[in-house]
Structure formats: structure tokens, C-alpha cells
Short mmCIF file of C-alpha atoms and ligand atoms in Angstrom, two decimals:
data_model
loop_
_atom_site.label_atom_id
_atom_site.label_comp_id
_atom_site.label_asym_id
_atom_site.label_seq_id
_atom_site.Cartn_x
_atom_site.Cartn_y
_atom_site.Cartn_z
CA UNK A 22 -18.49 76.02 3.36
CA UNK A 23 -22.06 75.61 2.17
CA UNK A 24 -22.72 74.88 -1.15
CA UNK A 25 -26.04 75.95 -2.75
CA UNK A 26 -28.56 74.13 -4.42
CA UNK A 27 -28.67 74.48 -7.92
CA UNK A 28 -30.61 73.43 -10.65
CA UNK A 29 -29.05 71.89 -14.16
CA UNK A 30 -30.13 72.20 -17.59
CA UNK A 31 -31.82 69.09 -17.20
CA UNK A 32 -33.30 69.05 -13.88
CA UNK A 33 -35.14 72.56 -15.22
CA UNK A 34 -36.18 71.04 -18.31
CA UNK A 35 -37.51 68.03 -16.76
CA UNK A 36 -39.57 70.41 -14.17
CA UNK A 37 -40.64 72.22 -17.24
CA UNK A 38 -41.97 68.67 -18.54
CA UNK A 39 -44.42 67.80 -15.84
CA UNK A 40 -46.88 70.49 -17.32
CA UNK A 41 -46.85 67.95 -20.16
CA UNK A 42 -47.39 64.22 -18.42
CA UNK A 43 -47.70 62.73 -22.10
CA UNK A 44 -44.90 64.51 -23.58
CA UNK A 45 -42.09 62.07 -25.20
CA UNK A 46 -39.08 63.32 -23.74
CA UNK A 47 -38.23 64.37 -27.52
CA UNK A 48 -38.42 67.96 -26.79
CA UNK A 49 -36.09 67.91 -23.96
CA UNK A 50 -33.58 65.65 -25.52
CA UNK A 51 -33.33 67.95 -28.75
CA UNK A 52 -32.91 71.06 -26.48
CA UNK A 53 -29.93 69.23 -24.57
CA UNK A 54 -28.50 68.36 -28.12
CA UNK A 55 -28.81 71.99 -28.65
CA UNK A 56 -26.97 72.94 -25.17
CA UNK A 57 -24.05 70.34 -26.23
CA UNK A 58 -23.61 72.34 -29.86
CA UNK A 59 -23.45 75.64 -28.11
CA UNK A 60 -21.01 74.02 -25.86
CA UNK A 61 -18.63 73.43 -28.19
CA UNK A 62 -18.83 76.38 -30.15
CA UNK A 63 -18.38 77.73 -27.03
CA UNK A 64 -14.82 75.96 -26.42
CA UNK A 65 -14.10 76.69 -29.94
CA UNK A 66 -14.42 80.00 -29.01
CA UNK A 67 -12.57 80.02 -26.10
CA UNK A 68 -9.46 79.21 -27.91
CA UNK A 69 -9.24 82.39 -29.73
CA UNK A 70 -6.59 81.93 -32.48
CA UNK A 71 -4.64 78.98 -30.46
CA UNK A 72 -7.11 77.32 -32.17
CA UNK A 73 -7.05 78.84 -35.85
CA UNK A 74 -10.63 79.08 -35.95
CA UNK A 75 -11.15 82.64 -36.01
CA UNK A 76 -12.52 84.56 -38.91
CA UNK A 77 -9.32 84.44 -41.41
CA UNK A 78 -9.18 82.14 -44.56
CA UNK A 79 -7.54 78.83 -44.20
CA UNK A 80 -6.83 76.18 -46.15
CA UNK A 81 -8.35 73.98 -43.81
CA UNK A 82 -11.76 75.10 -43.46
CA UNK A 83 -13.34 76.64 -46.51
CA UNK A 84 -14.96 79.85 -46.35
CA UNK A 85 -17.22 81.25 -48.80
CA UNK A 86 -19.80 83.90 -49.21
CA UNK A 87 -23.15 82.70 -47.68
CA UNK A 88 -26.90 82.86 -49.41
CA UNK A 89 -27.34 86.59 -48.34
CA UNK A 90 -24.04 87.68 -50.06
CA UNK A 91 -21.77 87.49 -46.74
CA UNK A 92 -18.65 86.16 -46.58
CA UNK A 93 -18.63 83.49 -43.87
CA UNK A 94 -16.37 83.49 -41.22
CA UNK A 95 -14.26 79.87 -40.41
CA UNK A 96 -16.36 80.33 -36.72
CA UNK A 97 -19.69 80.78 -38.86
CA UNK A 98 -19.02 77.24 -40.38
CA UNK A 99 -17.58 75.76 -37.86
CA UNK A 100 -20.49 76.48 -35.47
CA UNK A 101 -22.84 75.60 -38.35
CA UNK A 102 -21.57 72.06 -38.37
CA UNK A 103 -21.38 71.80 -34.60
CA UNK A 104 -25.68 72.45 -34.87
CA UNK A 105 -26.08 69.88 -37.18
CA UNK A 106 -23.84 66.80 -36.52
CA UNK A 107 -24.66 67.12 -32.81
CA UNK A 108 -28.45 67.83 -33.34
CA UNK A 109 -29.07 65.15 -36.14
CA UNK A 110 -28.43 61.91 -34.78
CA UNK A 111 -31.22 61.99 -32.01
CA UNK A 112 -33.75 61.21 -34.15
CA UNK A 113 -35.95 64.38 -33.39
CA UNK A 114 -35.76 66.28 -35.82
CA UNK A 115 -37.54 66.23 -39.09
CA UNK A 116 -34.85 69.09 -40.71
CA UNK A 117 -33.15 72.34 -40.24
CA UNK A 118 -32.79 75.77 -41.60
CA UNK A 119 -30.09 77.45 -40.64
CA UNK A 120 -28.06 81.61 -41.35
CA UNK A 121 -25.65 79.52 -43.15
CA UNK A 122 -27.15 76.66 -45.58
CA UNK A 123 -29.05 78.53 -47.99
CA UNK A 124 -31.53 75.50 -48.77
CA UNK A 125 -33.09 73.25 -45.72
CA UNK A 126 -30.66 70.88 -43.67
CA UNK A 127 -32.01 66.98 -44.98
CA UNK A 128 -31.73 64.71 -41.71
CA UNK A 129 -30.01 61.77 -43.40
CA UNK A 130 -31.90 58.84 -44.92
CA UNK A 131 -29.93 56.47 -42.20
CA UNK A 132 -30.83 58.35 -39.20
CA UNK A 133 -34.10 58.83 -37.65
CA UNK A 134 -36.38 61.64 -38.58
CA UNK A 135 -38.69 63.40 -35.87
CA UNK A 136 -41.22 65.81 -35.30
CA UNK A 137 -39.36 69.26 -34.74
CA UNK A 138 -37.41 71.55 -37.14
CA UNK A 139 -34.35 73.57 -35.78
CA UNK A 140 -34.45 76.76 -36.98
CA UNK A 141 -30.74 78.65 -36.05
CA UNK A 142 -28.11 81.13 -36.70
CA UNK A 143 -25.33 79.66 -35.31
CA UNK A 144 -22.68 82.88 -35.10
CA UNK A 145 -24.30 85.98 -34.48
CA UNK A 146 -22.67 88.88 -34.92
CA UNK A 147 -19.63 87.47 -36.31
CA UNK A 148 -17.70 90.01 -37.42
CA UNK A 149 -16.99 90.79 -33.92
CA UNK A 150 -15.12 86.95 -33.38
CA UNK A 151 -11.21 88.87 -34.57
CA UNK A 152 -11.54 91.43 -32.14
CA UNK A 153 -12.78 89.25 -28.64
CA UNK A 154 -15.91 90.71 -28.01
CA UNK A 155 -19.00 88.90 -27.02
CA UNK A 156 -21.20 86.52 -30.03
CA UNK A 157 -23.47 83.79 -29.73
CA UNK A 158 -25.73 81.39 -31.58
CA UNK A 159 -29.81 81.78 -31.69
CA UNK A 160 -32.30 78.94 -32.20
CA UNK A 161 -35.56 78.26 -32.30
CA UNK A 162 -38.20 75.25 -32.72
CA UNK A 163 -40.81 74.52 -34.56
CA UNK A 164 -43.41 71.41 -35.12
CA UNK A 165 -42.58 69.68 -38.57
CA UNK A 166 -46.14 70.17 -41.17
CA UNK A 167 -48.27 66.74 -39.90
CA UNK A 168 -47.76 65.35 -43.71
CA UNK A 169 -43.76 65.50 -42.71
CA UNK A 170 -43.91 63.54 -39.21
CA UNK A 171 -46.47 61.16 -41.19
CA UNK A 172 -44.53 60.82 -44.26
CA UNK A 173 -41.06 61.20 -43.32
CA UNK A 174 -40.62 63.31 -46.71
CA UNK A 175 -37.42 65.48 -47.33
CA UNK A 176 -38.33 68.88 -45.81
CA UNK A 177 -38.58 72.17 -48.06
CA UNK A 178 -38.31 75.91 -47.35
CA UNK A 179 -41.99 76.46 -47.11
CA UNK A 180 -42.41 73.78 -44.18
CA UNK A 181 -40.47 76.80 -42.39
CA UNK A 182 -42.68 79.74 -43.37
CA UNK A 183 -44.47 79.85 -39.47
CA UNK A 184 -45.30 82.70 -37.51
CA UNK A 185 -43.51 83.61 -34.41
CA UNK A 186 -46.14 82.62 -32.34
CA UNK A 187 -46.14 78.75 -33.54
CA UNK A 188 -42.51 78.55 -31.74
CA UNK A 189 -42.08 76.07 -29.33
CA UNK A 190 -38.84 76.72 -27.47
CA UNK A 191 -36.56 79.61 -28.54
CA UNK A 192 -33.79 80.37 -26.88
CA UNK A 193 -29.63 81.86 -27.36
CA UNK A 194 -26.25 81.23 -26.08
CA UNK A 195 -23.79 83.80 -25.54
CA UNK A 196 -20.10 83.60 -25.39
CA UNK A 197 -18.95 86.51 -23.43
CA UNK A 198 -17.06 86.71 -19.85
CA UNK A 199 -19.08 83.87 -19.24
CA UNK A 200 -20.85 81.28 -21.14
CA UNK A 201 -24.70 81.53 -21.11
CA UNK A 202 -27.96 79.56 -22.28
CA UNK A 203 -31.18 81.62 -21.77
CA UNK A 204 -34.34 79.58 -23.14
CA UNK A 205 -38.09 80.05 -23.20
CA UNK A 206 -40.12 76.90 -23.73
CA UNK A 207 -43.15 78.79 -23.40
CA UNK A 208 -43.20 79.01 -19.80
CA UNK A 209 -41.35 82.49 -19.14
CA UNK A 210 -37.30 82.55 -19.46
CA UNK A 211 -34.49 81.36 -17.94
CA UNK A 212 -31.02 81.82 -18.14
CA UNK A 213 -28.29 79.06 -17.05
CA UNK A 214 -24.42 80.14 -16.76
CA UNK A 215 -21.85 77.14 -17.95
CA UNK A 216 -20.36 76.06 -14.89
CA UNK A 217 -16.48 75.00 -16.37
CA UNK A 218 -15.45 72.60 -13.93
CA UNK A 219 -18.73 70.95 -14.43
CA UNK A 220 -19.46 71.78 -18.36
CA UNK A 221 -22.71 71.85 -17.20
CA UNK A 222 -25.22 74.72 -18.08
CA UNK A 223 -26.87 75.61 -14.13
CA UNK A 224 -29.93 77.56 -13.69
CA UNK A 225 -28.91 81.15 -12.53
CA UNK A 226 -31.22 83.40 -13.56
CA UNK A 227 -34.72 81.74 -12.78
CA UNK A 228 -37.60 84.12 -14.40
CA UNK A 229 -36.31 86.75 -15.92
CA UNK A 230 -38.05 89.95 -16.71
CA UNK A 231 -37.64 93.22 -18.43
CA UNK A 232 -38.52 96.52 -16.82
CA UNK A 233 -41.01 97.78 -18.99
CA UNK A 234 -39.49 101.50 -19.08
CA UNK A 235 -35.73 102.41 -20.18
CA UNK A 236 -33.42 105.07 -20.54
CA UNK A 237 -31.40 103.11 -22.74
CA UNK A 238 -31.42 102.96 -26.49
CA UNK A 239 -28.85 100.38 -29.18
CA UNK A 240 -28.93 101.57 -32.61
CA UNK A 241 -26.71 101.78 -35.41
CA UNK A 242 -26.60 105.29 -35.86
CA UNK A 243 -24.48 105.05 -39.07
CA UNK A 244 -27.32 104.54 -40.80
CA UNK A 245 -29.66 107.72 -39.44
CA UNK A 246 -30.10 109.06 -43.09
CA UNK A 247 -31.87 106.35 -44.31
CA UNK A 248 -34.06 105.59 -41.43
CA UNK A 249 -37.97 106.29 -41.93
CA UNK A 250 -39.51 109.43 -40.00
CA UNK A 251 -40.68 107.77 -37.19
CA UNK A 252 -37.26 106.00 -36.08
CA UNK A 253 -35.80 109.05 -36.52
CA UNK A 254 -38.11 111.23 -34.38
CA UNK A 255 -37.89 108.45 -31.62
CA UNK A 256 -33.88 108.74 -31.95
CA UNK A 257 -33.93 112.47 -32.04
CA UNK A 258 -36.54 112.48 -28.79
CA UNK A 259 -33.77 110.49 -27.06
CA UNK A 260 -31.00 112.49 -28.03
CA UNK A 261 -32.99 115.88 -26.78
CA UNK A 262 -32.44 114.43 -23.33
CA UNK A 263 -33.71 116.07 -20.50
CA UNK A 264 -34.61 119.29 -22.02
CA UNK A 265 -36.37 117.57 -24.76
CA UNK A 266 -40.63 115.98 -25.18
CA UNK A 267 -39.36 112.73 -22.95
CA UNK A 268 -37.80 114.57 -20.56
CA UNK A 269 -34.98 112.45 -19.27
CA UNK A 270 -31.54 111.98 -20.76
CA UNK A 271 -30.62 108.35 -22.66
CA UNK A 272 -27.76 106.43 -22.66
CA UNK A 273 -26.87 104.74 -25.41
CA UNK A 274 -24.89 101.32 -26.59
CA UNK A 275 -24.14 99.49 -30.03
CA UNK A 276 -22.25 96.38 -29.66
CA UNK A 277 -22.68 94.85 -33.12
CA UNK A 278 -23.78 91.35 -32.02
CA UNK A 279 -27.24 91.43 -31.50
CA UNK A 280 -27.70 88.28 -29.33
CA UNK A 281 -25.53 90.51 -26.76
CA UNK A 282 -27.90 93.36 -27.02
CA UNK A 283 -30.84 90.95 -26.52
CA UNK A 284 -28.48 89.83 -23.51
CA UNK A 285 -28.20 93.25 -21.64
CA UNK A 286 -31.66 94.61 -22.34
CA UNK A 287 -32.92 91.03 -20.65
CA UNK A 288 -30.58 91.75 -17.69
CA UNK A 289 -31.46 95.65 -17.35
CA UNK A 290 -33.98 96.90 -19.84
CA UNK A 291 -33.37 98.84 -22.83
CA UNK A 292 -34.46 99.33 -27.00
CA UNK A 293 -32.99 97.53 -29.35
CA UNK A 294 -33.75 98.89 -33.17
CA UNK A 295 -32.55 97.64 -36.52
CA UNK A 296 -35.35 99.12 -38.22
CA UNK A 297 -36.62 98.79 -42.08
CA UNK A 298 -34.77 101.58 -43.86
CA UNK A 299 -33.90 102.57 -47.07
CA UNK A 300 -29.85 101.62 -47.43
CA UNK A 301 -30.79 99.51 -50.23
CA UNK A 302 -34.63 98.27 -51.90
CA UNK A 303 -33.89 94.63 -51.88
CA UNK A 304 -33.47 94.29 -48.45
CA UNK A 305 -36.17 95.33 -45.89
CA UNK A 306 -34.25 95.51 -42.77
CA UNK A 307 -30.87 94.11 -41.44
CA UNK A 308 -31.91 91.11 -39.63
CA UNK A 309 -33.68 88.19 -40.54
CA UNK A 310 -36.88 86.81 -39.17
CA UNK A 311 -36.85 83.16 -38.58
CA UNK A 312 -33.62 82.57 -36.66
CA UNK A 313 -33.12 86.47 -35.48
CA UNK A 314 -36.59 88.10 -35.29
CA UNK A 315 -38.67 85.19 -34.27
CA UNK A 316 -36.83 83.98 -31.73
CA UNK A 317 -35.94 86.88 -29.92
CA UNK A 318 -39.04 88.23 -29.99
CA UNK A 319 -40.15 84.88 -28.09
CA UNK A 320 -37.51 85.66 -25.73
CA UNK A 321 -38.44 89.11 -25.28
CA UNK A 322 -42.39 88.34 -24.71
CA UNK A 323 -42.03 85.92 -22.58
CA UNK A 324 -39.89 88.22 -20.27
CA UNK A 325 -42.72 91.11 -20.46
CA UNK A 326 -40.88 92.53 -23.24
CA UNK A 327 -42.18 93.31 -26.60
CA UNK A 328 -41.01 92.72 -30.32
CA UNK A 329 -42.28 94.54 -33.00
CA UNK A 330 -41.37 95.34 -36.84
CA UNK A 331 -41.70 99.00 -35.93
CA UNK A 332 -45.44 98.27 -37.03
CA UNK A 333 -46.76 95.64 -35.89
CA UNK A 334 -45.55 92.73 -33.61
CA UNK A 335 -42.80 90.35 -34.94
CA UNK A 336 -44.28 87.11 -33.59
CA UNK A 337 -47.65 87.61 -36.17
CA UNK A 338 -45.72 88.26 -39.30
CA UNK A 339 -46.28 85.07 -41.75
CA UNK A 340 -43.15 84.31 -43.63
CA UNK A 341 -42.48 84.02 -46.71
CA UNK A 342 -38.66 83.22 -47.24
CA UNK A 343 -36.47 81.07 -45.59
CA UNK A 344 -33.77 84.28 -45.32
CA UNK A 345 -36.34 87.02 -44.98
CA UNK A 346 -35.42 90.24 -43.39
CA UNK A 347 -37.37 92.64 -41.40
CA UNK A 348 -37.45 95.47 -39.23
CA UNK A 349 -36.59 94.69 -35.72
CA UNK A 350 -37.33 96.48 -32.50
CA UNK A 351 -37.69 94.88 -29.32
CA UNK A 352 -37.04 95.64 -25.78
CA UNK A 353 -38.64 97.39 -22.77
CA UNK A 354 -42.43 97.34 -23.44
CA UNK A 355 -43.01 100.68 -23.30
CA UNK A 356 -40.41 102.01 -25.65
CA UNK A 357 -41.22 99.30 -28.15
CA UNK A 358 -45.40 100.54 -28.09
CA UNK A 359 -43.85 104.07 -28.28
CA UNK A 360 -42.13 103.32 -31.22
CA UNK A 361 -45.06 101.51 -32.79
CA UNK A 362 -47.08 104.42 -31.79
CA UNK A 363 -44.47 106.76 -33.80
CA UNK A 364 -45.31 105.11 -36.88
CA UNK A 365 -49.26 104.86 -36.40
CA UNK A 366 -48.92 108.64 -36.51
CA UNK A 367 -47.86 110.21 -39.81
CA UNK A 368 -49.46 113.23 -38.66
CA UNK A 369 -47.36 113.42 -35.31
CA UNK A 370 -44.51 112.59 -37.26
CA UNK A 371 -45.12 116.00 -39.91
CA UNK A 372 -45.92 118.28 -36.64
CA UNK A 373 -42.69 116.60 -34.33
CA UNK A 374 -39.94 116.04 -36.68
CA UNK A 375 -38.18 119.13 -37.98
CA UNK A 376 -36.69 116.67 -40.69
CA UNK A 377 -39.91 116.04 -42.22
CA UNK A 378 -39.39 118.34 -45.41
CA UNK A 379 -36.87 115.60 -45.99
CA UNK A 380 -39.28 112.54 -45.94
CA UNK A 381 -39.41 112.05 -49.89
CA UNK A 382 -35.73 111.13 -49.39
CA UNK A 383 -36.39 108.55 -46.68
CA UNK A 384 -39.54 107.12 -48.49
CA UNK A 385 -39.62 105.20 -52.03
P1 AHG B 408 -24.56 87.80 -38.22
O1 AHG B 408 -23.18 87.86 -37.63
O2 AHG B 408 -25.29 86.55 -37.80
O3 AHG B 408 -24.59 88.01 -39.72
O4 AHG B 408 -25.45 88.95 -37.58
C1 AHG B 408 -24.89 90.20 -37.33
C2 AHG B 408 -26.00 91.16 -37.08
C3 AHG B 408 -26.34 91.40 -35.63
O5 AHG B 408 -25.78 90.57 -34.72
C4 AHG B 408 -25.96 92.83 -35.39
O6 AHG B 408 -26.92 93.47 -34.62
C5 AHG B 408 -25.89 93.43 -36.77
O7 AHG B 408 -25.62 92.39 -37.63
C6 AHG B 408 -24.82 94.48 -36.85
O8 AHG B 408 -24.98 95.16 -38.00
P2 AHG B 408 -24.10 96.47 -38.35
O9 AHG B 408 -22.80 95.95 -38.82
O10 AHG B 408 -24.91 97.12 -39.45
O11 AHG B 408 -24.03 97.32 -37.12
MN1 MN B 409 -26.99 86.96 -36.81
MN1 MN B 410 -24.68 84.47 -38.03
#
């Protein structure tokens, strides 16, 4: 039998390094740190409830409702705590911000401090653990402020507050039939499958790409009375099928963990939209931008994709909270400008959507 060559974790990120001949090793060191956390939420995971971790209350493991009012699943801390012990100690990282601490992660006074921040939610979509279906964690990096590296200073929320587009490496794993890392470091994406015999994460899925066009749409369409006019003509355009103004009949999907649906629509094109609505004034979408938005929409960019708000794209939008939400829509290119395009034109929308006499109820 022939065995065939494959690349690790490692040997990609240290190909990915000679574009940099100066660079530290830093980088790459805090990305494998990252790769061992997701590897043992991963195991964790794998145990299912022979290893009491899943989402019910024990006495063991507190649980407790999280800064956005959620209650947090034993996983949710669990994996929380897996980010930071196994990502502080390295002495890259200047602090984190994570789903689940509601003020910035301090890199102990003992330890080193570096030049990144970790930016990460490390269960997404968690209420899916109980049942066995696919979650995973998201991260992304950032470069500390210069007066942090400089002054080794605690960090604070606002250190955080940087567009999309300043991300360094942004990547997710996934904890499905399979255990996956896909990453972006800037340099397209790539997606490595845990080899178990190994527990090493090997490069399977070289340069990924997204077909620009879809027939494939994820939304949660539970919430179609409070959507705004244009997500709503987009959805009813799909649902008209082939008869209808696109022509061609959709397919649809809604999995509830949205690093999955970022998963398939990498693998085979798609929309993905969690868009702004009006369910309730104080918060402006579902998802949140630094460790949902952001980093997917590197992902999805980088793979010829496109993330957007619904308005304009995610990766320009300056925060302005370490929790913020936002409208999300990313996915085949195509779609996504169509979608933008649907909300450029109130006076498409008035003429298309035969809901339109209803729009005071889906605007404040
Ligand atoms: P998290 O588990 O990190 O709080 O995120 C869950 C998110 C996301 O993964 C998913 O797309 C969305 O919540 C599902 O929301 P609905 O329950 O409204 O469908
Ligand atoms: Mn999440
Ligand atoms: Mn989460």
C-alpha cells in the first residue's frame, strides 16, 4: 500500500511563514496553541455524556447566564477554559475576549505577555451539544494597540474595537463526523481534518473556494415577520422557485450552529442570513461581530466569498462593543451582492414585494 504525502498543521503553517522571513515564529506558535484547545474540546466532545459535560447543570462545573443574558452550557465553559489555559502560557498573547467572559481575559502578571489578542467563541451553536449534532469554536487574531506590546498594560475592551479587515488569522473548528480546522492567515483558506490515530490536524482541503452562485439558502425562517423588506423579498424570490423572478428552485437548510453552516457553504456554496430584524430594539441582529461576524467573514473572503451586514460588508464595520451584534449574511458572492443590492433599492423593494403595505410593521 502507498501512503500519501500529507501536510500537518505545522508543516502548512511553516510554508505559510516563508512569505514572512523576519516573522518570530509567535504567530505560528499561538495558532498551534489554538489547534491544541480545539483539540480538546474536541475529545470533550467526543465523550458525549460518558463524560458529564454536556449542557445539564452540575454541581461540578458551574453554569450561569453569560453577559448577553444566555444561560451557558457546562461545554460553553468548559471549552472557554480549554482557550485560555492552553493559549496563555506561550507568552503571545497580550489578552483575550472571548462569547463567554463578559470583560477582557488579563494574561497573568507571571506569564509572559505578547503581541496578539485572541478574539473567540469557543461553543458555537451550543444548544445543539444535548442532541449530537455538529458545533464548533471560532477565533480570530488581532495585533495588540503598539502602547500594549510597549507597555505591557492590562488590556481593555476598546483595544478590541478593530475592523474585520485588521484580522490577522481567523479561522474555526468543527466537531461533526469528523474533526476539522479550516484557517485563513491571509493567504486564502485551508481546511485540515484531525487524523485520530495521529491527533494531528493534516491538510485536506488545500485552497478552498466558494462557487460564487447557489441554489441554496440557511435561514431561520421562524423569524420571517420581523425581517426588513428586503430579506424578505430575497426569501420570498427563493421560495417562488422556478416559476418565480430567479427562475430556478432553492433548497434550503437551517442547522442552528452557524460555524456548520459556514462549514457546508465553504464545501458547496450557499447563503447564510441572520439578518438585523426587529424581534427586539436592543439587539441589532443575532450574531455578534468580533468572534462570529468578523471572522467568518475573513473566512468567507478569502475563499471568493462575501460577508456583508445586509448593507454593507462586515469586514469595514468599526466596532464599538466588545459583544456587539449585527446583521450577518455571507456566502456565495453573488447571492450576498444580491442581497445587498435588495436593500440599496427601497424602490424595488415597494414595486417587488407584495408585503410592502406591511413595512411600518417591520420598520421602527
Ligand atoms: P452560540 O451557541 O455561540 O450562542 O451561537 C448560536 C448561534 C449560531 O450558531 C446559530 O446560527 C444561531 O445562534 C441559531 O439561532 P436560532 O436559535 O435563532 O436559530
Ligand atoms: Mn456562537
Ligand atoms: Mn458560543
Amino acid at each position: 500500500m502507498t501512503t500519501r504525502r500529507r501536510f500537518t498543521l505545522t508543516q502548512y503553517l511553516i510554508e505559510q511563514r516563508r512569505r514572512f522571513p523576519s516573522a518570530s515564529g509567535d504567530f505560528n506558535a499561538l495558532l498551534l496553541d489554538v489547534a491544541l484547545a480545539c483539540k480538546a474540546i474536541a475529545r470533550s466532545v467526543a465523550f458525549g455524556d460518558l463524560g458529564s459535560v454536556l449542557g445539564h447543570p452540575t454541581p461540578e462545573v458551574a453554569t450561569s447566564v453569560n453577559v448577553q443574558g444566555e444561560v451557558q452550557k457546562k461545554m460553553d465553559v468548559i471549552s472557554n477554559e480549554y482557550f485560555t489555559q492552553m493559549t496563555e502560557w506561550g507568552g503571545h498573547l497580550a489578552g483575550m475576549a472571548s462569547e463567554e467572559m463578559d470583560e477582557p481575559y488579563q494574561i497573568p502578571e507571571t506569564l509572559q505577555r505578547g503581541k496578539y489578542m485572541l478574539v473567540f467563541d469557543p461553543l458555537d451553536g451550543s444548544s445543539n451539544i444535548d442532541v449530537n449534532v455538529t458545533v464548533g469554536s471560532i477565533f480570530s487574531v488581532l495585533r495588540a494597540p503598539q502602547d500594549v506590546i510597549d507597555s505591557g498594560r492590562d488590556v481593555v475592551a476598546a483595544d478590541f474595537y478593530q475592523p474585520g479587515t485588521q484580522q490577522l488569522a481567523a479561522g474555526y473548528a468543527l466537531y461533526g463526523p469528523t474533526t476539522m480546522l479550516v484557517l485563513t492567515v491571509g493567504n486564502g483558506v485551508a481546511g485540515f481534518t484531525l487524523d485520530p490515530n495521529l491527533g494531528q490536524f493534516m491538510l485536506t482541503h488545500p485552497d478552498i473556494q466558494i462557487p460564487v452562485d447557489t441554489h441554496e439558502f440557511a435561514i431561520n425562517a421562524s423569524n420571517a415577520r420581523f425581517w426588513e423588506a428586503p430579506v424578505k423579498r430575497y426569501v420570498d424570490e427563493c421560495l417562488a422557485g422556478k416559476p418565480g423572478p430567479r427562475a430556478k428552485d432553492f433548497n434550503m437548510r437551517w442547522i442552528a450552529s452557524m460555524v456548520a453552516e459556514a462549514h457546508r457553504i465553504l464545501m458547496r456554496g450557499g447563503v447564510f442570513l441572520y439578518p438585523r430584524d426587529t424581534k427586539d430594539s436592543s439587539k441589532p441582529g443575532r450574531l455578534r461581530l468580533l468572534y462570529e461576524a468578523n471572522p467568518i467573514g475573513m473566512i468567507m473572503e478569502q475563499a471568493g466569498g462575501r460577508a456583508s451586514t445586509g448593507e454593507v460588508p462586515m469586514l469595514g464595520v468599526q466596532p464599538t462593543s466588545l459583544h456587539q451584534r449585527i446583521g450577518l449574511v455571507f456566502g456565495s458572492k453573488n447571492e450576498v451582492e444580491r442581497i445587498e443590492r435588495y436593500h440599496a433599492e427601497p424602490v424595488e423593494v415597494e414595486l417587488h414585494n407584495p408585503l410592502f403595505a406591511e413595512r411600518s410593521l417591520f420598520r421602527d
